[in-house]
Amino acid sequence: MTELPRGANAPLPARRVTATVSCAVPVDVSALTVDADLQARSDADLVFYNAPEGAGVRWSQVGGGQRIELDLEAVPADAQAVVIVVSLTGRTSFGAVPPPRLQLTAADGTPLAGFTVTDLGPERAILGLEVYRHGTGWKVRALGQGYTGGLAELLTAHGIEVDDPGEDQPAAAPPPEPAMGVPPPRPAEPAPPAEPGPQPAAGPSRSEVGYVERCWLVWEDASRSLAAYRAATEHALRLRDDELAGRAPAGRHQELMAAAADRLSADAAQLAGELAGVEPHVGAEAASFAAATWLTWQPRSDVAEGILLGTLTAAELPGLRIPLVLRMPWRRGVWISRGALPGDSAAYAWSLITRFLAAVPPGLVGLEVIDASGLSGASWLSGFDPLTVQTLLGGGVATGPAAGERLRRLLDLVDLRGIGGDAELPPGLAPGPPVRLVVVMDAGAALDGEDAHRLMRLVEDGPLVGVPVLLVETDTPAAESVRALRVRQSCNNLPSAEGAIADSWVGADWTLTPDVLPDAGDGTRPPSLFAHVLGAHARAIASYG
Amino acid sequence: MTVSMVKGQRISLEKPGGTLSMVRMGLGWDAVKKRGFFGSREREIDLDASCLLFADGQLADVVYFGKLTSSDGSVRHTGDNLTGVGDGDDESVIVDLTRVPVHVTSLVFTVSSFNGQTFNEVENAFCRLVDETTGAELARYTLTGGGAHTGMVMAKLYRHGGGWKMNAIGEPAQGRTFQDMLPAIAAHA
């Protein structure tokens, strides 16, 4: 792969290429087809979340990550180039978040070119890579030029008429990724059908998709297969009643039941085979803690695609275990519900935190643990060496009055970044890595306390500006208040022990078995793998000097 | 190979040497011609393609602009086109016949005019059935000039032996959505 510095270009041998972006915060990816003057010829030249198809250009999203697929043969002859545009939602600027990285891959997955866009400031939308005609072929150039006015300003400058460049609203939000396990508004009502995620076009080529996308596609296929099976067997049971009553000739019920079971087991076998083909190659962060790849884990140099949450199973599909992988970076908060045992949720939280750290390069993410009551047993965190506590752990667990104080400072940081305040830190917040993973222990009590409204804003605004939030329901069960429900609805909801979760396509019931560190216990002792990953981060940061 | 459809004609979708696995219903029409300095005051023409899945005569699932994928994923609608702008098929419904649930015995394809214009008022309106694996057009219907109707029950695919057969229906109906036309549709399920 060619690593491009800003302004450099390289030949592009492939005709079908895919552009992806890796960034610590969620970004929108768009493509602009332009003429020799870098101007769009019509509004149809913009391909983005509201217009996913153009000539030779296709936008898609699965589970939060956006990509552009280019078929250069199909790009109109009078177009000179296609520019890959990266933009932030809201008012955050690129200066406030770690540098985004663009990558071009060939259809077979071969990386072709990479470009890390460093030294950005108040820009909120950038021209990332330009794929342009050169003689009879194509080349790629690293642009890295940006616009402070965001996507609207960038597009206007390139000849697109923008309807509503409204500064204050995050304009057209991209389609939300399916929320997981959002609780119903009232216990008695059935869960509202979650909005399905964007559908990949019929027959997506499985060879091109990444691991996270593949897991979600397998889950979707399995859910639809399950829906077909349940519909077929329900219909067959109605037929049996008719057959017993003599209203229909006998035999069809048996025949249908057998055919439905055959179809389901064939589907399950195919999907299991698909997973078996890719699971051995995933990184530690997306593999079970029991996997051997954890033994050889090394700090990463980029942000991983996603982290494993657990395994999905359904009673009708005994042979199929689907990994549930949450895409990085997080677009929403994550809520972990109380389990059967008091320590379950804390143990699962430390497991996810370990994966989160394992999924990012050292120096990108620090922890901010808030435990107002101090009862969650996380005080061991302050037992690491003082330098680590200072640089990676926000100075230690915030308890008592310090908990409210820390929450306010973190919200200040979110607000500062929200208005495009560059890498500045609000007064009172310890210096640390750009991304702060906020872990709120005893979230049930926190949502009942005086800082609840701040917590709500942190959960809703933080993830988009590099402050992902993990809420852990440890001691106090969350109240059935409007506030608690609103917070949980804005989060991905996870059970801390084996629990039910509905898919977002057909609403079938699945069992999620969380993947938990073997020695996480009840969260009152440091798990050895957490200490290992944290130590590796600390050593890597120290070696940078 | 294009087969011109005669009302009531049956066409086997099984091909010698290979079975049909992916079928697409395409629906196309031309947008209202804009005239006048201040732009058209006419309503846009919005034709909708729908596909209804029946199990032994009972409605099992529907794919239309409001539900773009059947619960089992075998039938997918490419999305609502509100104006007819663009050449060729403006709306498509793609059916993966190998994935249709075992209890579904027939699929009925319909066209309806959401804003209520009759097919007489719509220019260059057609619907067609295409073998998606080869791109060959299996059948085509011209809707324009088809009378003062707002809907049409176009065709039915039904299980026959181990494969699927098509029955060209081409029956006019009144209705702006598939729901309005359900009585006419159910007669063919």
XYZ file of C-alpha atoms in Angstrom:
734
model
C 0.000 0.000 0.000
C 1.140 3.523 -0.758
C 1.167 5.890 2.218
C 0.466 9.333 0.812
C 1.673 12.538 2.437
C -0.466 15.625 1.783
C -0.257 16.690 -1.876
C 1.303 13.439 -3.084
C -0.197 11.292 -5.831
C 0.103 7.683 -6.904
C -1.122 5.607 -9.841
C -4.291 3.611 -9.285
C -4.136 0.230 -11.004
C -7.629 -0.969 -9.999
C -10.866 0.152 -11.656
C -13.129 -0.811 -8.782
C -12.039 0.785 -5.531
C -13.612 1.392 -2.134
C -12.890 4.429 0.043
C -13.253 4.092 3.807
C -12.447 6.470 6.645
C -11.160 5.608 10.093
C -11.655 8.267 12.743
C -12.027 8.352 16.524
C -15.366 10.130 16.158
C -18.191 9.340 13.723
C -17.803 11.063 10.347
C -19.898 11.364 7.205
C -18.291 10.274 3.948
C -19.469 11.711 0.616
C -18.240 11.658 -2.972
C -18.268 14.554 -5.400
C -17.815 13.959 -9.121
C -16.182 17.027 -10.682
C -14.979 18.433 -14.004
C -11.522 19.754 -14.814
C -12.223 22.900 -12.742
C -13.077 20.834 -9.668
C -16.714 21.850 -10.092
C -19.726 19.552 -9.918
C -21.715 19.525 -13.150
C -25.084 19.027 -11.442
C -26.507 18.156 -8.053
C -26.528 14.538 -9.175
C -22.728 14.622 -8.888
C -22.980 14.473 -5.109
C -23.316 10.995 -3.646
C -23.948 10.919 0.106
C -26.332 9.642 2.768
C -29.376 11.243 1.134
C -28.426 10.259 -2.427
C -26.554 6.973 -2.257
C -26.246 6.224 -5.994
C -24.524 8.105 -8.796
C -22.845 7.230 -12.066
C -20.015 4.910 -11.053
C -20.300 5.973 -7.397
C -22.139 4.243 -4.586
C -22.500 5.237 -0.920
C -23.335 2.683 1.754
C -23.424 2.313 5.496
C -23.681 -0.638 7.804
C -23.735 -0.242 11.555
C -22.339 3.288 11.546
C -19.396 3.249 9.120
C -19.803 4.918 5.745
C -17.988 4.005 2.549
C -17.832 5.024 -1.086
C -17.496 2.417 -3.813
C -16.186 3.606 -7.156
C -16.558 1.882 -10.504
C -14.215 4.079 -12.506
C -15.283 2.573 -15.849
C -18.789 3.881 -15.191
C -17.754 7.427 -14.278
C -19.016 9.736 -17.093
C -16.385 10.620 -19.687
C -16.747 14.360 -19.111
C -15.975 13.980 -15.413
C -12.360 14.552 -14.528
C -12.259 13.330 -10.949
C -14.147 11.987 -7.967
C -13.313 13.606 -4.639
C -13.845 11.758 -1.364
C -15.179 14.207 1.208
C -15.103 13.662 4.974
C -17.234 15.803 7.258
C -18.190 16.001 10.910
C -21.733 16.240 12.214
C -22.626 19.069 14.563
C -20.221 21.901 15.192
C -17.111 19.950 16.079
C -14.005 20.743 14.078
C -11.294 18.346 12.964
C -8.798 20.216 15.146
C -10.646 18.972 18.215
C -10.419 15.302 17.327
C -7.641 12.904 16.352
C -6.641 12.977 12.643
C -8.958 11.029 10.331
C -7.445 8.444 8.035
C -8.675 7.673 4.519
C -7.968 4.424 2.755
C -8.578 3.093 -0.731
C -8.871 -0.640 -1.252
C -9.316 -2.710 -4.378
C -12.386 -4.871 -4.855
C -10.455 -7.887 -3.570
C -9.598 -6.102 -0.351
C -6.007 -5.190 -1.264
C -5.137 -1.832 0.336
C -4.069 0.613 -2.412
C -3.451 3.950 -0.729
C -3.706 5.464 2.742
C -3.744 9.109 3.845
C -3.749 10.325 7.451
C -4.970 13.914 7.406
C -2.871 15.609 10.072
C -2.555 19.282 11.073
C -6.219 20.141 10.728
C -7.690 23.029 12.727
C -11.109 24.635 12.521
C -12.110 22.651 9.406
C -15.366 20.732 9.686
C -15.363 19.226 6.195
C -12.349 18.221 4.125
C -11.527 17.141 0.605
C -9.740 13.921 1.447
C -8.635 11.966 -1.612
C -9.052 12.924 -5.252
C -9.324 10.043 -7.718
C -8.591 11.661 -11.084
C -8.061 10.808 -14.742
C -4.487 10.724 -15.914
C -3.925 9.867 -19.564
C -5.917 6.723 -20.156
C -5.784 5.639 -16.525
C -6.529 6.957 -13.071
C -4.443 8.289 -10.194
C -5.122 9.230 -6.609
C -4.007 12.419 -4.873
C -4.009 13.286 -1.167
C -5.702 16.685 -0.823
C -6.411 17.276 2.869
C -7.898 20.740 2.275
C -10.831 21.774 4.399
C -13.680 24.176 4.985
C -14.609 25.672 8.341
C -18.235 26.061 7.263
C -18.649 22.310 7.054
C -20.135 20.183 4.320
C -22.524 22.929 3.158
C -19.696 25.397 2.513
C -17.533 22.769 0.836
C -20.331 21.746 -1.496
C -21.315 25.320 -2.335
C -17.682 26.032 -3.236
C -17.819 23.157 -5.702
C -20.995 24.106 -7.481
C -23.649 22.228 -5.526
C -26.722 24.132 -4.457
C -27.318 23.426 -0.805
C -30.858 23.833 0.443
C -30.312 24.461 4.086
C -26.797 25.201 5.211
C -28.227 25.883 8.721
C -25.348 26.440 11.100
C -27.166 25.582 14.251
C -28.691 22.291 13.478
C -26.548 19.347 12.512
C -28.421 19.591 9.177
C -29.543 16.290 7.799
C -28.411 13.685 10.266
C -27.263 10.479 8.656
C -29.578 7.521 9.047
C -29.176 6.157 12.560
C -27.561 2.813 13.031
C -29.943 0.278 14.517
C -30.079 0.721 18.252
C -29.670 -2.427 20.199
C -32.195 -3.511 22.769
C -33.857 -0.132 23.179
C -36.316 -0.618 26.026
C -40.008 -0.160 25.263
C -41.610 3.053 26.548
C -43.922 1.104 28.884
C -43.282 -2.375 30.205
C -46.726 -3.520 29.023
C -46.364 -2.407 25.413
C -44.420 -4.365 22.840
C -41.147 -2.807 21.792
C -41.548 -0.338 18.925
C -40.176 -1.738 15.701
C -36.692 -0.335 15.538
C -35.888 1.492 12.362
C -34.082 -0.904 10.103
C -30.608 0.026 9.079
C -29.834 0.806 5.477
C -30.309 -2.213 3.319
C -27.359 -3.303 1.291
C -28.340 -3.681 -2.338
C -29.549 -7.112 -3.287
C -26.756 -9.645 -3.348
C -23.859 -7.672 -1.875
C -20.558 -9.250 -2.671
C -19.468 -10.943 0.510
C -15.821 -10.866 -0.461
C -15.639 -7.078 -0.204
C -17.128 -6.495 3.201
C -15.249 -6.078 6.456
C -15.702 -8.254 9.490
C -18.140 -5.983 11.324
C -20.318 -5.578 8.269
C -20.212 -9.295 7.613
C -21.330 -10.112 11.155
C -24.250 -7.697 10.794
C -25.156 -9.134 7.374
C -25.100 -12.651 8.805
C -27.308 -11.463 11.667
C -29.723 -9.870 9.216
C -29.833 -12.983 7.021
C -30.321 -15.218 10.042
C -33.095 -12.961 11.363
C -34.891 -13.024 8.027
C -34.420 -16.765 7.759
C -35.883 -17.115 11.243
C -38.813 -14.873 10.280
C -39.501 -17.025 7.213
C -39.313 -20.183 9.335
C -41.675 -18.804 11.987
C -44.150 -17.549 9.370
C -44.074 -20.889 7.554
C -44.551 -22.970 10.704
C -47.369 -20.698 11.935
C -49.087 -21.124 8.604
C -48.543 -24.869 8.777
C -50.113 -25.021 12.242
C -53.193 -23.219 10.972
C -53.364 -25.745 8.158
C -53.169 -28.578 10.676
C -56.262 -27.221 12.410
C -58.050 -27.187 9.066
C -56.844 -30.682 8.323
C -58.045 -31.960 11.686
C -61.409 -30.338 11.127
C -61.626 -31.972 7.747
C -61.636 -28.636 5.919
C -58.439 -29.404 4.064
C -56.828 -32.571 2.760
C -54.268 -34.066 5.153
C -50.543 -34.007 4.459
C -49.743 -30.405 3.554
C -49.029 -29.442 7.174
C -46.415 -32.180 7.570
C -44.871 -31.370 4.245
C -44.599 -27.647 5.066
C -43.111 -28.236 8.518
C -40.433 -30.486 7.044
C -39.660 -28.074 4.207
C -39.407 -25.116 6.605
C -37.063 -27.035 8.916
C -34.899 -28.115 5.969
C -34.641 -24.568 4.686
C -33.752 -23.206 8.120
C -31.027 -25.742 8.786
C -29.554 -25.227 5.308
C -29.485 -21.458 5.915
C -27.927 -21.908 9.341
C -25.235 -24.181 7.926
C -24.388 -21.692 5.188
C -24.173 -18.748 7.591
C -22.130 -20.756 10.088
C -19.766 -21.637 7.249
C -19.436 -17.980 6.310
C -18.518 -17.059 9.877
C -16.116 -19.972 10.209
C -14.295 -18.626 7.168
C -13.558 -15.245 8.703
C -13.538 -15.670 12.486
C -10.013 -17.110 12.668
C -8.645 -13.900 11.124
C -10.166 -11.256 13.354
C -8.173 -9.091 15.727
C -8.292 -9.647 19.473
C -10.716 -6.763 20.079
C -13.351 -8.529 17.959
C -12.532 -12.054 19.142
C -13.658 -13.893 22.246
C -11.459 -13.508 25.329
C -10.878 -17.233 24.979
C -9.294 -16.764 21.529
C -5.589 -17.329 21.095
C -5.179 -13.994 19.357
C -5.299 -12.268 22.776
C -2.011 -14.029 23.627
C -0.235 -12.149 20.861
C -2.117 -8.858 21.145
C -0.013 -5.800 20.327
C -1.070 -2.138 20.451
C -2.681 -1.079 17.167
C -1.678 1.795 14.914
C -5.221 2.587 13.765
C -8.749 2.350 15.125
C -10.207 -1.141 14.748
C -13.469 -1.686 12.879
C -15.362 -2.787 15.960
C -15.344 -4.627 19.278
C -17.072 -7.868 20.224
C -19.995 -7.528 22.637
C -21.013 -11.145 22.826
C -22.643 -13.967 20.941
C -26.164 -14.143 19.567
C -28.110 -17.388 19.521
C -31.692 -18.419 18.829
C -33.357 -21.611 20.017
C -34.390 -22.585 16.482
C -30.801 -22.236 15.210
C -28.784 -24.487 17.485
C -25.699 -24.586 15.282
C -25.336 -20.844 14.773
C -23.447 -18.458 17.057
C -23.294 -14.953 15.583
C -20.754 -12.487 16.978
C -22.389 -9.175 17.918
C -19.788 -6.558 17.064
C -20.212 -2.873 17.880
C -18.662 -0.568 15.314
C -15.919 1.822 16.389
C -16.056 4.723 17.022
C -19.262 4.705 19.024
C -22.083 6.863 17.680
C -24.216 6.376 20.765
C -23.734 5.755 24.429
C -23.744 2.200 25.749
C -25.933 1.140 28.655
C -25.209 -2.079 30.549
C -28.150 -3.363 32.574
C -27.890 -4.981 35.984
C -27.547 -8.732 35.838
C -28.632 -11.528 38.140
C -25.642 -10.884 40.387
C -24.705 -7.390 41.573
C -21.197 -7.543 40.101
C -22.213 -8.782 36.641
C -22.605 -5.389 35.037
C -19.299 -4.083 36.400
C -17.498 -7.209 35.200
C -18.975 -6.774 31.706
C -18.109 -3.078 31.750
C -14.428 -3.810 32.453
C -14.502 -6.382 29.657
C -15.781 -3.791 27.173
C -13.320 -1.176 28.411
C -10.467 -3.647 27.889
C -11.646 -4.243 24.313
C -12.089 -0.536 23.680
C -8.473 0.116 24.686
C -7.261 -2.873 22.692
C -9.042 -1.482 19.622
C -7.300 1.909 19.513
C -3.718 3.136 19.183
C -1.998 4.098 22.475
C -2.407 7.764 23.267
C -5.799 8.096 21.604
C -8.078 7.120 24.469
C -8.053 7.754 28.208
C -10.545 6.608 30.832
C -12.693 8.869 32.986
C -14.353 6.709 35.632
C -17.122 8.324 37.661
C -18.457 6.449 40.692
C -20.351 8.885 42.896
C -21.087 6.468 45.712
C -17.709 4.784 45.493
C -19.478 1.482 46.077
C -18.798 -0.114 42.702
C -15.427 -1.378 43.820
C -13.501 0.415 41.070
C -11.107 2.060 43.533
C -8.412 -0.423 42.449
C -8.028 1.777 39.379
C -6.111 4.261 41.480
C -3.635 1.523 42.369
C -1.811 1.647 39.032
C 1.443 3.566 38.910
C 0.943 7.320 39.366
C 2.044 8.236 35.836
C -0.518 5.867 34.268
C -3.215 7.139 36.620
C -2.398 10.699 35.604
C -2.047 10.214 31.835
C -4.595 7.499 31.072
C -7.047 7.309 33.954
C -8.041 10.941 34.395
C -6.286 11.124 37.748
C -8.254 8.223 39.165
C -11.851 7.352 39.987
C -14.010 10.383 40.732
C -16.135 9.754 43.844
C -18.210 11.910 46.154
C -18.216 15.617 45.293
C -15.459 15.011 42.741
C -17.907 12.909 40.699
C -20.200 15.846 39.955
C -17.197 18.057 39.339
C -15.688 15.612 36.801
C -19.029 15.302 35.016
C -19.272 19.088 34.677
C -15.716 19.364 33.314
C -16.336 16.610 30.773
C -19.545 18.301 29.674
C -17.549 21.536 29.294
C -15.200 19.629 27.010
C -18.128 18.326 24.955
C -19.607 21.823 24.674
C -16.248 23.341 23.731
C -15.769 20.784 20.988
C -19.381 21.228 19.941
C -18.729 24.858 19.053
C -15.520 23.914 17.268
C -13.138 24.823 20.089
C -9.898 23.251 19.019
C -7.717 21.102 21.150
C -8.259 23.382 24.157
C -9.178 21.823 27.463
C -11.736 23.363 29.781
C -10.238 24.565 33.069
C -10.197 21.893 35.723
C -9.975 18.897 33.392
C -6.724 16.994 33.627
C -4.718 16.857 30.382
C -4.949 13.506 28.663
C -5.623 11.739 25.384
C -8.051 13.403 22.942
C -10.750 10.755 23.297
C -12.141 10.341 26.821
C -14.096 7.156 27.432
C -16.431 8.137 30.252
C -17.502 5.238 32.478
C -20.350 6.030 34.848
C -20.722 3.408 37.562
C -24.053 3.089 39.378
C -25.719 4.876 36.469
C -29.163 4.192 37.959
C -28.351 6.412 40.945
C -26.599 8.989 38.762
C -29.769 9.400 36.676
C -31.726 10.079 39.856
C -29.215 12.551 41.266
C -28.823 16.273 40.898
C -26.444 15.971 37.944
C -28.847 13.856 35.925
C -29.534 16.486 33.285
C -25.797 16.903 32.715
C -25.385 13.180 32.345
C -28.197 13.159 29.805
C -26.509 15.821 27.705
C -23.169 14.039 27.973
C -24.716 10.804 26.682
C -26.485 12.549 23.810
C -23.712 14.893 22.658
C -20.476 13.270 23.828
C -20.096 10.305 21.440
C -20.059 12.571 18.359
C -17.161 14.678 19.664
C -14.774 12.070 21.002
C -16.367 11.561 24.414
C -18.004 8.114 24.241
C -20.019 7.180 27.323
C -20.498 3.810 29.005
C -23.279 3.726 31.595
C -23.186 0.836 34.046
C -26.215 -0.011 36.139
C -24.479 -1.527 39.164
C -26.172 -1.055 42.527
C -29.270 1.083 42.021
C -31.766 -0.084 39.380
C -32.655 2.709 36.979
C -35.951 4.370 37.827
C -38.825 4.172 35.367
C -38.555 7.924 34.936
C -38.900 9.781 31.666
C -35.298 10.874 32.017
C -33.964 7.357 32.533
C -35.975 6.046 29.592
C -34.787 8.861 27.372
C -31.163 8.167 28.233
C -31.585 4.451 27.643
C -33.308 5.052 24.321
C -30.376 7.092 23.116
C -27.986 4.257 24.042
C -27.211 0.814 22.769
C -28.687 -1.371 25.514
C -26.848 -4.477 26.614
C -27.722 -7.094 29.204
C -24.850 -7.921 31.555
C -25.674 -11.605 31.734
C -27.341 -13.823 29.176
C -30.350 -11.791 28.061
C -32.873 -11.182 25.318
C -32.243 -8.751 22.495
C -34.402 -8.092 19.431
C -32.917 -7.621 15.986
C -33.821 -4.420 14.155
C -35.018 -6.024 10.890
C -37.839 -8.341 11.855
C -37.826 -8.013 15.655
C -37.059 -11.668 16.305
C -35.909 -12.616 19.801
C -32.255 -13.476 20.179
C -30.230 -14.403 23.220
C -27.118 -12.333 23.746
C -24.417 -13.988 25.809
C -21.941 -11.272 26.771
C -18.277 -12.114 26.334
C -16.761 -11.374 29.735
C -13.177 -11.456 30.977
C -12.631 -14.729 32.808
C -11.161 -13.000 35.863
C -13.420 -9.928 35.927
C -15.175 -11.332 39.014
C -17.513 -8.647 40.291
C -15.377 -5.742 39.122
C -13.643 -5.200 42.442
C -10.209 -6.431 41.314
C -8.193 -5.402 38.264
C -8.635 -8.031 35.531
C -5.197 -9.120 34.319
C -5.936 -8.492 30.645
C -7.110 -4.950 31.405
C -3.872 -4.309 33.292
C -1.914 -5.798 30.386
C -3.547 -3.604 27.726
C -3.381 -0.497 29.893
C 0.297 -1.186 30.615
C 1.045 -1.575 26.901
C -0.617 1.782 26.234
C 1.353 3.436 29.038
C 4.668 2.012 27.791
C 3.942 3.054 24.207
C 3.108 6.600 25.303
C 6.269 6.761 27.432
C 8.354 5.609 24.455
C 6.988 8.494 22.345
C 8.722 10.736 24.900
C -36.148 -13.336 -25.493
C -39.183 -11.110 -25.127
C -42.554 -12.672 -24.742
C -45.427 -10.364 -25.530
C -48.079 -10.908 -22.950
C -51.582 -11.779 -23.844
C -54.121 -11.508 -21.081
C -54.401 -14.798 -19.286
C -51.440 -16.369 -21.004
C -49.224 -18.601 -18.883
C -45.510 -18.584 -19.242
C -43.292 -21.081 -17.488
C -40.333 -19.398 -15.942
C -38.351 -22.585 -16.006
C -35.673 -22.491 -18.640
C -34.200 -25.455 -20.349
C -30.811 -26.083 -18.785
C -31.249 -23.817 -15.806
C -33.811 -22.624 -13.319
C -34.766 -19.029 -12.875
C -33.579 -17.729 -9.551
C -33.851 -13.948 -9.613
C -36.744 -12.031 -11.175
C -37.243 -8.299 -11.280
C -40.437 -6.410 -11.899
C -39.655 -3.033 -13.465
C -42.081 -0.138 -13.658
C -41.383 2.962 -15.734
C -43.174 6.116 -16.783
C -42.394 9.653 -17.882
C -42.621 12.647 -15.633
C -45.272 15.310 -16.119
C -44.062 17.737 -18.776
C -43.389 21.086 -17.178
C -45.019 23.952 -18.992
C -45.649 27.581 -18.333
C -43.478 30.329 -16.988
C -44.361 29.733 -13.375
C -43.842 26.031 -13.579
C -46.367 23.275 -13.654
C -49.351 23.353 -11.366
C -50.068 19.747 -12.157
C -49.505 17.053 -9.626
C -46.567 14.818 -10.218
C -47.351 11.334 -11.413
C -46.395 8.742 -8.841
C -46.852 5.140 -9.927
C -46.099 2.491 -7.333
C -45.015 -1.096 -7.825
C -46.036 -3.553 -5.123
C -45.597 -7.272 -4.584
C -47.948 -9.318 -2.416
C -46.957 -12.700 -1.009
C -49.760 -15.220 -0.533
C -49.772 -18.515 1.359
C -52.570 -20.777 0.140
C -54.699 -17.757 -0.707
C -53.981 -15.847 2.523
C -51.942 -12.649 2.450
C -48.623 -13.425 4.169
C -46.500 -10.336 3.483
C -46.377 -7.247 1.271
C -43.528 -5.302 -0.241
C -44.383 -1.732 -1.287
C -43.048 1.792 -0.834
C -43.901 1.628 2.870
C -42.128 -1.699 3.488
C -39.218 -2.131 1.171
C -38.185 -5.646 2.175
C -40.254 -8.720 2.988
C -39.663 -10.028 6.502
C -37.733 -12.962 5.078
C -35.630 -10.751 2.773
C -36.539 -12.590 -0.441
C -38.436 -9.655 -1.995
C -36.895 -6.201 -2.125
C -38.228 -2.928 -3.451
C -35.550 -0.530 -4.701
C -37.403 2.458 -3.304
C -40.211 4.848 -4.090
C -39.892 7.076 -7.135
C -42.291 9.985 -6.760
C -42.075 11.592 -10.201
C -40.957 9.194 -12.922
C -37.877 11.294 -13.670
C -35.214 9.252 -15.423
C -35.136 6.715 -18.228
C -35.905 3.042 -17.997
C -37.334 1.408 -14.893
C -38.262 3.990 -12.284
C -39.185 1.446 -9.641
C -38.119 -2.167 -9.312
C -39.125 -5.099 -7.168
C -36.500 -7.820 -7.041
C -37.511 -11.339 -6.073
C -35.024 -14.029 -5.133
C -37.178 -17.040 -5.945
C -34.802 -19.415 -4.202
C -35.352 -17.542 -0.926
C -39.130 -17.189 -0.958
C -40.411 -18.911 2.221
C -41.685 -22.428 1.728
C -45.279 -21.621 2.689
C -45.639 -18.800 0.160
C -47.450 -20.243 -2.829
C -47.874 -17.183 -5.038
C -46.605 -13.656 -5.596
C -48.841 -11.025 -7.176
C -47.375 -7.886 -8.728
C -49.456 -4.731 -8.939
C -49.169 -1.165 -10.184
C -51.135 1.705 -8.696
C -51.268 5.437 -9.269
C -50.804 7.151 -5.917
C -52.037 10.599 -6.967
C -55.036 9.177 -8.755
C -54.211 9.930 -12.400
C -55.484 7.214 -14.705
C -53.133 5.300 -16.999
C -54.578 7.275 -19.902
C -52.928 10.377 -18.476
C -49.514 8.843 -17.923
C -47.016 8.853 -20.733
C -44.825 5.927 -21.647
C -45.935 3.826 -18.720
C -44.940 0.187 -18.803
C -44.199 -2.675 -16.497
C -42.030 -5.639 -17.290
C -40.557 -8.786 -15.836
C -36.836 -9.369 -16.221
C -34.628 -12.363 -15.511
C -32.075 -10.670 -13.295
C -29.399 -13.288 -13.791
C -29.276 -12.878 -17.571
C -30.898 -9.447 -17.963
C -33.332 -10.887 -20.515
C -36.786 -9.349 -20.609
C -39.357 -12.071 -20.042
C -42.466 -10.025 -20.533
C -43.605 -6.447 -20.983
C -46.912 -4.630 -20.547
C -47.784 -1.218 -21.896
C -49.893 0.655 -19.393
C -50.364 3.922 -21.287
C -53.668 3.956 -23.120
C -54.865 1.098 -20.995
C -58.023 2.924 -20.007
C -59.338 5.086 -17.205
C -57.902 2.936 -14.456
C -55.682 3.836 -11.557
C -54.423 0.343 -10.843
C -53.532 -2.917 -12.477
C -53.050 -6.438 -11.204
C -50.116 -7.181 -13.432
C -48.957 -10.741 -13.064
C -48.689 -13.639 -10.716
C -45.810 -15.990 -10.044
C -46.844 -19.288 -8.545
C -45.206 -22.507 -7.512
C -45.524 -25.336 -9.960
C -43.725 -28.564 -9.210
C -40.255 -27.608 -8.060
C -40.209 -24.297 -9.951
C -42.217 -21.183 -10.602
C -44.629 -20.233 -13.363
C -45.945 -16.884 -14.398
C -49.516 -16.017 -15.131
C -50.066 -12.765 -17.011
C -53.158 -11.142 -15.540
C -53.261 -7.550 -16.759
C -56.547 -6.860 -15.056
C -57.458 -3.216 -14.538
C -58.527 -2.091 -11.091
C -59.366 1.075 -9.244
C -57.215 2.134 -6.339
C -54.356 4.366 -5.403
C -52.597 1.780 -3.248
C -52.441 -1.983 -3.136
C -54.779 -1.918 -0.111
C -57.532 -0.388 -2.261
C -57.078 -3.162 -4.785
C -56.950 -6.090 -2.333
C -60.314 -7.579 -3.385
C -59.240 -7.588 -7.033
C -55.840 -8.987 -6.125
C -57.114 -11.720 -3.799
C -59.221 -13.127 -6.619
C -55.999 -14.108 -8.339
C -54.025 -15.310 -5.332
